[in-house]
Short mmCIF file of C-alpha atoms and ligand atoms in Angstrom, two decimals:
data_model
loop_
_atom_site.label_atom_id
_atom_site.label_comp_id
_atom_site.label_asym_id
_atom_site.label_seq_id
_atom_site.Cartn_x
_atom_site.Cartn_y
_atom_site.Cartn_z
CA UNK A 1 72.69 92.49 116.28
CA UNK A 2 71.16 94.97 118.10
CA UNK A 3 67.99 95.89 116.01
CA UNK A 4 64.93 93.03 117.41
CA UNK A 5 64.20 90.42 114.91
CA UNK A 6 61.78 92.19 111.81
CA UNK A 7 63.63 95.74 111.68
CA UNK A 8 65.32 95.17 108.62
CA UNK A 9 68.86 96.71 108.40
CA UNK A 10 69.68 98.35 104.79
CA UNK A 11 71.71 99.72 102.68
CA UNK A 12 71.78 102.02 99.33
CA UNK A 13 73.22 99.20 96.88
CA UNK A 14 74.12 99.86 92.79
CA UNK A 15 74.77 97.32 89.97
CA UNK A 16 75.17 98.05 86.56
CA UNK A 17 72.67 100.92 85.88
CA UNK A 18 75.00 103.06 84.21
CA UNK A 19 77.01 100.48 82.10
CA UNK A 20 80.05 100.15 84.58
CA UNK A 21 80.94 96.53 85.74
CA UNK A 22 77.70 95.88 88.58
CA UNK A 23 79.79 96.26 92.30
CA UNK A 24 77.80 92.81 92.92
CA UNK A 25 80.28 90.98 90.79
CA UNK A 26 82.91 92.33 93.13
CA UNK A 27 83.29 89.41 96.01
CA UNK A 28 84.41 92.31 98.91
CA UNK A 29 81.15 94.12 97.92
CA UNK A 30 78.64 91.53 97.61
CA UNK A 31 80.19 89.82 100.89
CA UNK A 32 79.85 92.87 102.89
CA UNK A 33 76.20 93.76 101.33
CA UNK A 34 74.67 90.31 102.03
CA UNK A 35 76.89 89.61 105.55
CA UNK A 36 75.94 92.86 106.94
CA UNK A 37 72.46 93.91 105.75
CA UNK A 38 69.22 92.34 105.75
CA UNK A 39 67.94 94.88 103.13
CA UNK A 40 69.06 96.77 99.99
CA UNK A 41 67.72 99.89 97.98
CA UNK A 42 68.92 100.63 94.32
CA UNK A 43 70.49 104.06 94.76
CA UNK A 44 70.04 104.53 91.13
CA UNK A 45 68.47 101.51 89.39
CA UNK A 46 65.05 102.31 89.81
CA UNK A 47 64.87 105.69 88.95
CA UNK A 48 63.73 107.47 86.00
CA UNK A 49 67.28 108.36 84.22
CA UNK A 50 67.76 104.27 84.25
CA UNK A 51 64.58 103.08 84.14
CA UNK A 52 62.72 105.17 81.36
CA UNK A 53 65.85 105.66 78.67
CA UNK A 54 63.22 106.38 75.95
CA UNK A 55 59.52 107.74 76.15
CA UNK A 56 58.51 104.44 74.94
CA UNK A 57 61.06 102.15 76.41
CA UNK A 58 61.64 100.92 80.12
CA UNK A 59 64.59 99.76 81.10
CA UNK A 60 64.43 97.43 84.54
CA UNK A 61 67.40 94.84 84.36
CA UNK A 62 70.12 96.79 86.71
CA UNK A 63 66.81 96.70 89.44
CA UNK A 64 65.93 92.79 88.88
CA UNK A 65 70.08 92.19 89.15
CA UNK A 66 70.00 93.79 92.38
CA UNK A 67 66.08 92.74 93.33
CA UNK A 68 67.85 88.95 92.50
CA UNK A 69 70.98 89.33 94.74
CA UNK A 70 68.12 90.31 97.56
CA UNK A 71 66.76 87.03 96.88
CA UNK A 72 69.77 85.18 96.74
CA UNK A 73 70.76 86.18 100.40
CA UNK A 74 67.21 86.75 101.87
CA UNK A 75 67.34 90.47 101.58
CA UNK A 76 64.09 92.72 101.52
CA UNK A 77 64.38 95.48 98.87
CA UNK A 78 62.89 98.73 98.97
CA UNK A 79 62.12 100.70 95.91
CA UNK A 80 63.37 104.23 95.28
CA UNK A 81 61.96 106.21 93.44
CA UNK A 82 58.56 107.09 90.88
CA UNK A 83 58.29 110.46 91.05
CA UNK A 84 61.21 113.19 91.55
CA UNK A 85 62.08 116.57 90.74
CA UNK A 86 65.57 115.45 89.31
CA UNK A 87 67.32 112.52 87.83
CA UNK A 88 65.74 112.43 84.49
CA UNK A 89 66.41 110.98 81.22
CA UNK A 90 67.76 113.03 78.84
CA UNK A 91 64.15 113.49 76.87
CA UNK A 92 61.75 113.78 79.78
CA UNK A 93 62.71 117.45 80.72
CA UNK A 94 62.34 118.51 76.62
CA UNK A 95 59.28 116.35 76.68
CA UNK A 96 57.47 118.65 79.83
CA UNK A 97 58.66 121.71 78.11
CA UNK A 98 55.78 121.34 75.38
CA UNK A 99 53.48 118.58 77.01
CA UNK A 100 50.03 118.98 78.30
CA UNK A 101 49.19 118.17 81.92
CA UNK A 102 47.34 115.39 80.98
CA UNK A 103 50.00 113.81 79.05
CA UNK A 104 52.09 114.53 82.15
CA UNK A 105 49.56 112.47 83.48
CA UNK A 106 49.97 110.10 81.38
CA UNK A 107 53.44 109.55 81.34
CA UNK A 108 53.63 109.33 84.92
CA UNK A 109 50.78 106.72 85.54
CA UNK A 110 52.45 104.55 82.64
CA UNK A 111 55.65 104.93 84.34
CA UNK A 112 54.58 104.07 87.78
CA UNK A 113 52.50 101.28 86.51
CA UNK A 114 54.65 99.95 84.69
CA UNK A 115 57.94 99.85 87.20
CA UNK A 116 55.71 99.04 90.25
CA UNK A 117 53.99 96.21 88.30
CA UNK A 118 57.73 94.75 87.32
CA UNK A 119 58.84 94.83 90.74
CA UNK A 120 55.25 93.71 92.40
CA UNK A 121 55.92 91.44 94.69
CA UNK A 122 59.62 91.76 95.17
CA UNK A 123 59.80 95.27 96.24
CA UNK A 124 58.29 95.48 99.71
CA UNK A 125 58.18 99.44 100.21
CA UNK A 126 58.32 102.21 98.03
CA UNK A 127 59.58 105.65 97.62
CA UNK A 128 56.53 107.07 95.72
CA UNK A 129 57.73 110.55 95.85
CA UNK A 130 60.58 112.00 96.72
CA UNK A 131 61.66 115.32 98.12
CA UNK A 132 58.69 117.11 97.21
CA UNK A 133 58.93 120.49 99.44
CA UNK A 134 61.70 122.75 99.32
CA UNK A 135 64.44 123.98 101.87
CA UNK A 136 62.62 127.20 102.47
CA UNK A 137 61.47 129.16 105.79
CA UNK A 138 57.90 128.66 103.88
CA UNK A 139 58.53 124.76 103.01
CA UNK A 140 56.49 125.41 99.54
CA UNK A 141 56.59 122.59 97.05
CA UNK A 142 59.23 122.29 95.01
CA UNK A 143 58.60 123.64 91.46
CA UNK A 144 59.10 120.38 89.45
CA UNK A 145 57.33 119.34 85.56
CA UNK A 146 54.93 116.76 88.32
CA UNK A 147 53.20 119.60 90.38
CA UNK A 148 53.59 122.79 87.97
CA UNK A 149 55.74 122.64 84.88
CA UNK A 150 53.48 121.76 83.67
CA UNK A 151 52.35 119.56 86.24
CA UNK A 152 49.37 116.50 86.04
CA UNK A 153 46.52 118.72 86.31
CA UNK A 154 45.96 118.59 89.89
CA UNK A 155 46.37 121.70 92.48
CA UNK A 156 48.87 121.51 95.48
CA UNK A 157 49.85 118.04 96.96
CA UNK A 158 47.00 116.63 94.58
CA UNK A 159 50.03 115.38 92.10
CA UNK A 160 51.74 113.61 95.01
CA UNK A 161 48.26 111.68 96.43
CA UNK A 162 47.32 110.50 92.55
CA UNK A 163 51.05 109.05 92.46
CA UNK A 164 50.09 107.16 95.56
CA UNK A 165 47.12 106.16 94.08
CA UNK A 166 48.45 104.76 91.23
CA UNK A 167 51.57 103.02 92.80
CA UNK A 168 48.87 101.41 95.16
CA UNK A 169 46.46 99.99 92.16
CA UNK A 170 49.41 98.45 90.73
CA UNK A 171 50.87 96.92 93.94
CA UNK A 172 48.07 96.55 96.74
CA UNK A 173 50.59 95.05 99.00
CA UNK A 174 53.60 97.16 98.71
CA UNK A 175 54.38 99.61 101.33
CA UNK A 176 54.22 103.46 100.29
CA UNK A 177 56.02 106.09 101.49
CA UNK A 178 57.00 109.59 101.15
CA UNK A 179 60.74 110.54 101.51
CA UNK A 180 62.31 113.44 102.33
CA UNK A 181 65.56 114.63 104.35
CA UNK A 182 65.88 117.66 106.98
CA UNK A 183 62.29 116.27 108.69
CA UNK A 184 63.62 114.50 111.34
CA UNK A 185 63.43 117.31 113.50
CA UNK A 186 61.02 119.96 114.08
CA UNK A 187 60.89 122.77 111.42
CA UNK A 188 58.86 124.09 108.55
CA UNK A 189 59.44 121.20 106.26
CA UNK A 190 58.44 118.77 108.87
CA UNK A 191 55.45 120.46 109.36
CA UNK A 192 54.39 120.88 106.01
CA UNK A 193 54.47 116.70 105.70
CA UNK A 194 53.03 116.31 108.65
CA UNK A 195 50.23 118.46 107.60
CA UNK A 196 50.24 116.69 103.90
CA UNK A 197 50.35 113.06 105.27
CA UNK A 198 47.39 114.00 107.75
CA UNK A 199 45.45 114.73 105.19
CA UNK A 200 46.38 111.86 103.16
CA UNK A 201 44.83 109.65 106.08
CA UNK A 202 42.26 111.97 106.77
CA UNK A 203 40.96 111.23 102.97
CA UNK A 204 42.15 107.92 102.60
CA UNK A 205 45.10 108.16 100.54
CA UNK A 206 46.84 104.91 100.50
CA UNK A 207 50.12 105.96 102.39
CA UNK A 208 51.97 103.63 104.77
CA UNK A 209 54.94 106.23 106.03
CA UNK A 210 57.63 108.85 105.39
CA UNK A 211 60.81 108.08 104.83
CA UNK A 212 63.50 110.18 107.02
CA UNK A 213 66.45 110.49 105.03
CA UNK A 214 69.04 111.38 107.79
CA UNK A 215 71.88 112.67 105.70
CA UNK A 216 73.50 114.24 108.77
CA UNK A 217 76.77 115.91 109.55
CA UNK A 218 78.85 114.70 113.01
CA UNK A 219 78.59 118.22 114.35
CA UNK A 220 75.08 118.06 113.56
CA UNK A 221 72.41 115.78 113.32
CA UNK A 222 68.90 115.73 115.37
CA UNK A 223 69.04 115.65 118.89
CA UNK A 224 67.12 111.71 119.95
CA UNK A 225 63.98 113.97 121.60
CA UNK A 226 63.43 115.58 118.80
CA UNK A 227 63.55 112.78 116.39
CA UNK A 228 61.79 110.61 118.82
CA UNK A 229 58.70 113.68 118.77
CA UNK A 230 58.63 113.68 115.12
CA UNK A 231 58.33 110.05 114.93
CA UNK A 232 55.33 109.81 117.29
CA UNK A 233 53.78 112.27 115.59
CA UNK A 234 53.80 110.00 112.72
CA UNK A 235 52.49 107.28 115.02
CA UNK A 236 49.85 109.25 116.05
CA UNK A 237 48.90 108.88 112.13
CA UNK A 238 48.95 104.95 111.94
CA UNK A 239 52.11 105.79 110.02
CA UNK A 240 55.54 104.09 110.22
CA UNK A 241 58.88 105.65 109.75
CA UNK A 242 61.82 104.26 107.65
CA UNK A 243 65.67 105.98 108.30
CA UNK A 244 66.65 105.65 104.41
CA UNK A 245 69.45 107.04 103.69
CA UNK A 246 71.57 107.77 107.04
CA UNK A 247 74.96 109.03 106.46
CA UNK A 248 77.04 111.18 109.02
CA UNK A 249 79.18 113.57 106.96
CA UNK A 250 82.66 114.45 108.70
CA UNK A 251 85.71 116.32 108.27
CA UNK A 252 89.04 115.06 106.09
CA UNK A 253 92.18 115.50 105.67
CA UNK A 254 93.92 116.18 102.12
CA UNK A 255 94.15 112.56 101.87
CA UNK A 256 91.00 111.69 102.78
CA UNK A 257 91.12 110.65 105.91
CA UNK A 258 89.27 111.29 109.17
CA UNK A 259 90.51 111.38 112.53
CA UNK A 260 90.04 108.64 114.99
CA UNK A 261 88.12 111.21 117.28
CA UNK A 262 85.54 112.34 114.30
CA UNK A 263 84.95 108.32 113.85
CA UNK A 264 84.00 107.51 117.13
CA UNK A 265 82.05 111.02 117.11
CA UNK A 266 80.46 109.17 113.85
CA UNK A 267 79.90 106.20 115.14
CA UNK A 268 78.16 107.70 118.03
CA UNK A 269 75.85 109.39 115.78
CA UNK A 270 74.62 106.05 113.94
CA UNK A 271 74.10 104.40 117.50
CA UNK A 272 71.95 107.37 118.60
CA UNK A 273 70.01 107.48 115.64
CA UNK A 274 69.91 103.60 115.47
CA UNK A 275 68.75 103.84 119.87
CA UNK A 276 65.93 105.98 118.98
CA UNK A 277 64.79 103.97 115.73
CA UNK A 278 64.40 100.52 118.23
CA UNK A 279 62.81 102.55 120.83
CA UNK A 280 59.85 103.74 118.62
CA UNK A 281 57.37 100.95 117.26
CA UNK A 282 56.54 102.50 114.20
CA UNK A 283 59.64 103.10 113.24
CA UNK A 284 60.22 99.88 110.98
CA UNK A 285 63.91 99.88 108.90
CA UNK A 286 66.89 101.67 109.18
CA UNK A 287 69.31 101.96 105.83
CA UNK A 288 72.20 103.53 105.47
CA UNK A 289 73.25 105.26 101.76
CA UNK A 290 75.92 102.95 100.71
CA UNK A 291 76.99 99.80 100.81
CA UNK A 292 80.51 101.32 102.77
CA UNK A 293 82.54 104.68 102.79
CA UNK A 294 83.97 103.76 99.44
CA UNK A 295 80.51 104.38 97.37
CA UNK A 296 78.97 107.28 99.21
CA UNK A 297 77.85 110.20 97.36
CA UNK A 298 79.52 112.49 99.47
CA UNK A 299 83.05 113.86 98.13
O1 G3I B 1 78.83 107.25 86.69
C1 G3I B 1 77.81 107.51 85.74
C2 G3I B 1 78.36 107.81 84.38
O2 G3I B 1 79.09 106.67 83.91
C3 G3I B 1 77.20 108.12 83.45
O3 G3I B 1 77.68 108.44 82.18
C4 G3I B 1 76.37 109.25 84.00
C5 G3I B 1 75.15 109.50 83.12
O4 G3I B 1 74.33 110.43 83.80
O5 G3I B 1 75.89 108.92 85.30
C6 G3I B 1 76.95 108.66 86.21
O6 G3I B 1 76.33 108.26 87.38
C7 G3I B 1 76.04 109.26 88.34
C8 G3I B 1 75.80 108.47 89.62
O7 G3I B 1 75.39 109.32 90.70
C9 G3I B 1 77.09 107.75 90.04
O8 G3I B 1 76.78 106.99 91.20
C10 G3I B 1 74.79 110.04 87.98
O9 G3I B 1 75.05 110.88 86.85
C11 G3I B 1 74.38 110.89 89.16
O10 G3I B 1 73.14 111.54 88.87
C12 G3I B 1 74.18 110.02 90.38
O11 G3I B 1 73.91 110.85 91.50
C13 G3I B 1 73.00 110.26 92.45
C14 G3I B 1 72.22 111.41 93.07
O12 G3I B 1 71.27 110.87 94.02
C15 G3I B 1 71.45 112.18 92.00
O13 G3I B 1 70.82 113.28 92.64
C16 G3I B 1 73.77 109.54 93.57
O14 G3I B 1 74.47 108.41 93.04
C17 G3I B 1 72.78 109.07 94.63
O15 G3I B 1 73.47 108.52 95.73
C18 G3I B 1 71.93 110.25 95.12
O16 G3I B 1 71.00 109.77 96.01
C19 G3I B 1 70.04 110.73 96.52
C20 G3I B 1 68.73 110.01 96.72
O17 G3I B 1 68.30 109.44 95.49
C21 G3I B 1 67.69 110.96 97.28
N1 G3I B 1 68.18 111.59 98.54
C22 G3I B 1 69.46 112.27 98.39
C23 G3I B 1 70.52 111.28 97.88
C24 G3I B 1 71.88 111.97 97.80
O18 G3I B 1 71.84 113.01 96.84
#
């Protein structure tokens, strides 16, 4: 209601991707994901442990069930994600141990080609890469079998650009993005996108925005300044911002439960965060990771 018509409102969304009965056959579920969300993102389906079972098989029906519910209720869907440091199938970390970068290569432009061809057309954004720097002082990239173990033959951030590269040749229209969590302030990590996405433009790497994860806590989450600096920086780039995966961790009881003060704390969080998104243009979708309380990641 309050987000102006075109910001799509979203939400992390599963079906049957790891052989349990899909949550979209559950009437409570599906009512609540298509009454309350304009937008959906496999939290799983679309990854590689689902996707790629086998080095020569794909595996992309638990992403059409869900890319077909979007359909069904007019729902965008945004893709998530090609290239990862974690989440694989059980072959693809023996595989690295002995491959070549080029058949790294390989492997990853046949995967990326393959899902984002499948999905052309019905998947309107994508997470090309995910998570690539790590939670140090320095920000360094993470070590991962993509960028040096053994990598696809290219130095740096190279590995990252050539995924865009390739998700972009298979989908021309598709959005791209780069995701990450703790950016959404200023820091190290921040800075080390910011510095990676400039040059992206700078060379002409096809690159649309950076996703802001915003897996927050309710005693602490980024203050609306600094979010709304780091998303004008982004501006400043031609680049939009997507929140992807907003959650606001909180305290528990033995039961389970939270008090009524540490909702409304939470509940204040997702209206700041959700304030700043419709104040700055380029920020374009907000998405929150899980359908409700009952299918969040967190413990
Ligand atoms: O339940 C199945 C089990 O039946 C099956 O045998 C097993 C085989 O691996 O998988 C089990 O599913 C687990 C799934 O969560 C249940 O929802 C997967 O093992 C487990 O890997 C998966 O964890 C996911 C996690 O990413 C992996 O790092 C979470 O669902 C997912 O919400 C979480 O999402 C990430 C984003 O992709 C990136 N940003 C951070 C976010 C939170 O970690």
């Amino acid at each position: 209601a309050a987000a102006p018509q075109g910001i799509p409102i979203g939400a992390a969304a599963s079906a049957d991707e790891y052989g349990e009965t899909s949550p979209l056959l559950n009437p409570s579920y599906a009512n609540l994901l298509s009454s309350q969300y304009s937008m959906l993102e496999p939290g799983n389906a679309m990854k590689w442990d689902v996707t790629q079972p086998t080095q020569t098989t794909y595996n992309f029906e638990p992403g059409d069930e869900l890319v077909a519910f979007a359909q069904a209720n007019q729902m965008r869907v945004r893709g998530h994600n090609l290239c990862w440091y974690t989440q694989f199938p059980s072959w693809l970390q023996p595989y690295a141990a002995t491959a070549t970068p080029a058949q790294m290569a390989t492997l990853l432009q046949n995967h990326i080609n393959a899902e984002v061809t499948h999905f052309a057309g019905q998947v309107f954004a994508w997470d090309v890469v995910n998570e690539a720097f790590d939670d140090s002082s320095a920000a360094a990239l993470r070590d991962s079998i993509w960028y040096n173990q053994p990598g696809i033959g290219q130095t740096g951030t190279g590995y990252i650009a050539q995924a865009f590269q390739w998700a972009h040749a298979a989908d021309p229209s598709a959005l791209l993005f780069y995701n990450d969590y703790n950016i959404e302030e200023p820091g190290p990590k921040f800075d080390a996108v910011l510095s990676m996405v400039q040059d992206f433009v700078n060379n002409g790497v096809p690159i649309n925005g950076v996703g802001f994860e915003m897996h927050v806590l309710s005693t602490y989450y980024p203050s609306a300044t600094q979010l709304a600096q780091n998303m004008q920086a982004l501006a400043a780039l031609g680049l939009q911002v997507h929140i992807t995966e907003m959650d606001v961790r909180l305290p528990v009881d033995a039961s389970g439960n939270a008090s009524a003060a540490d909702l409304q704390t939470q509940a204040q969080v997702y209206q700041t965060i959700m304030t700043v998104c419709l104040q700055q243009p380029n920020c374009t979708a907000f998405q929150v990771w899980g359908v409700s309380y009952n299918d969040s990641w967190i413990p």
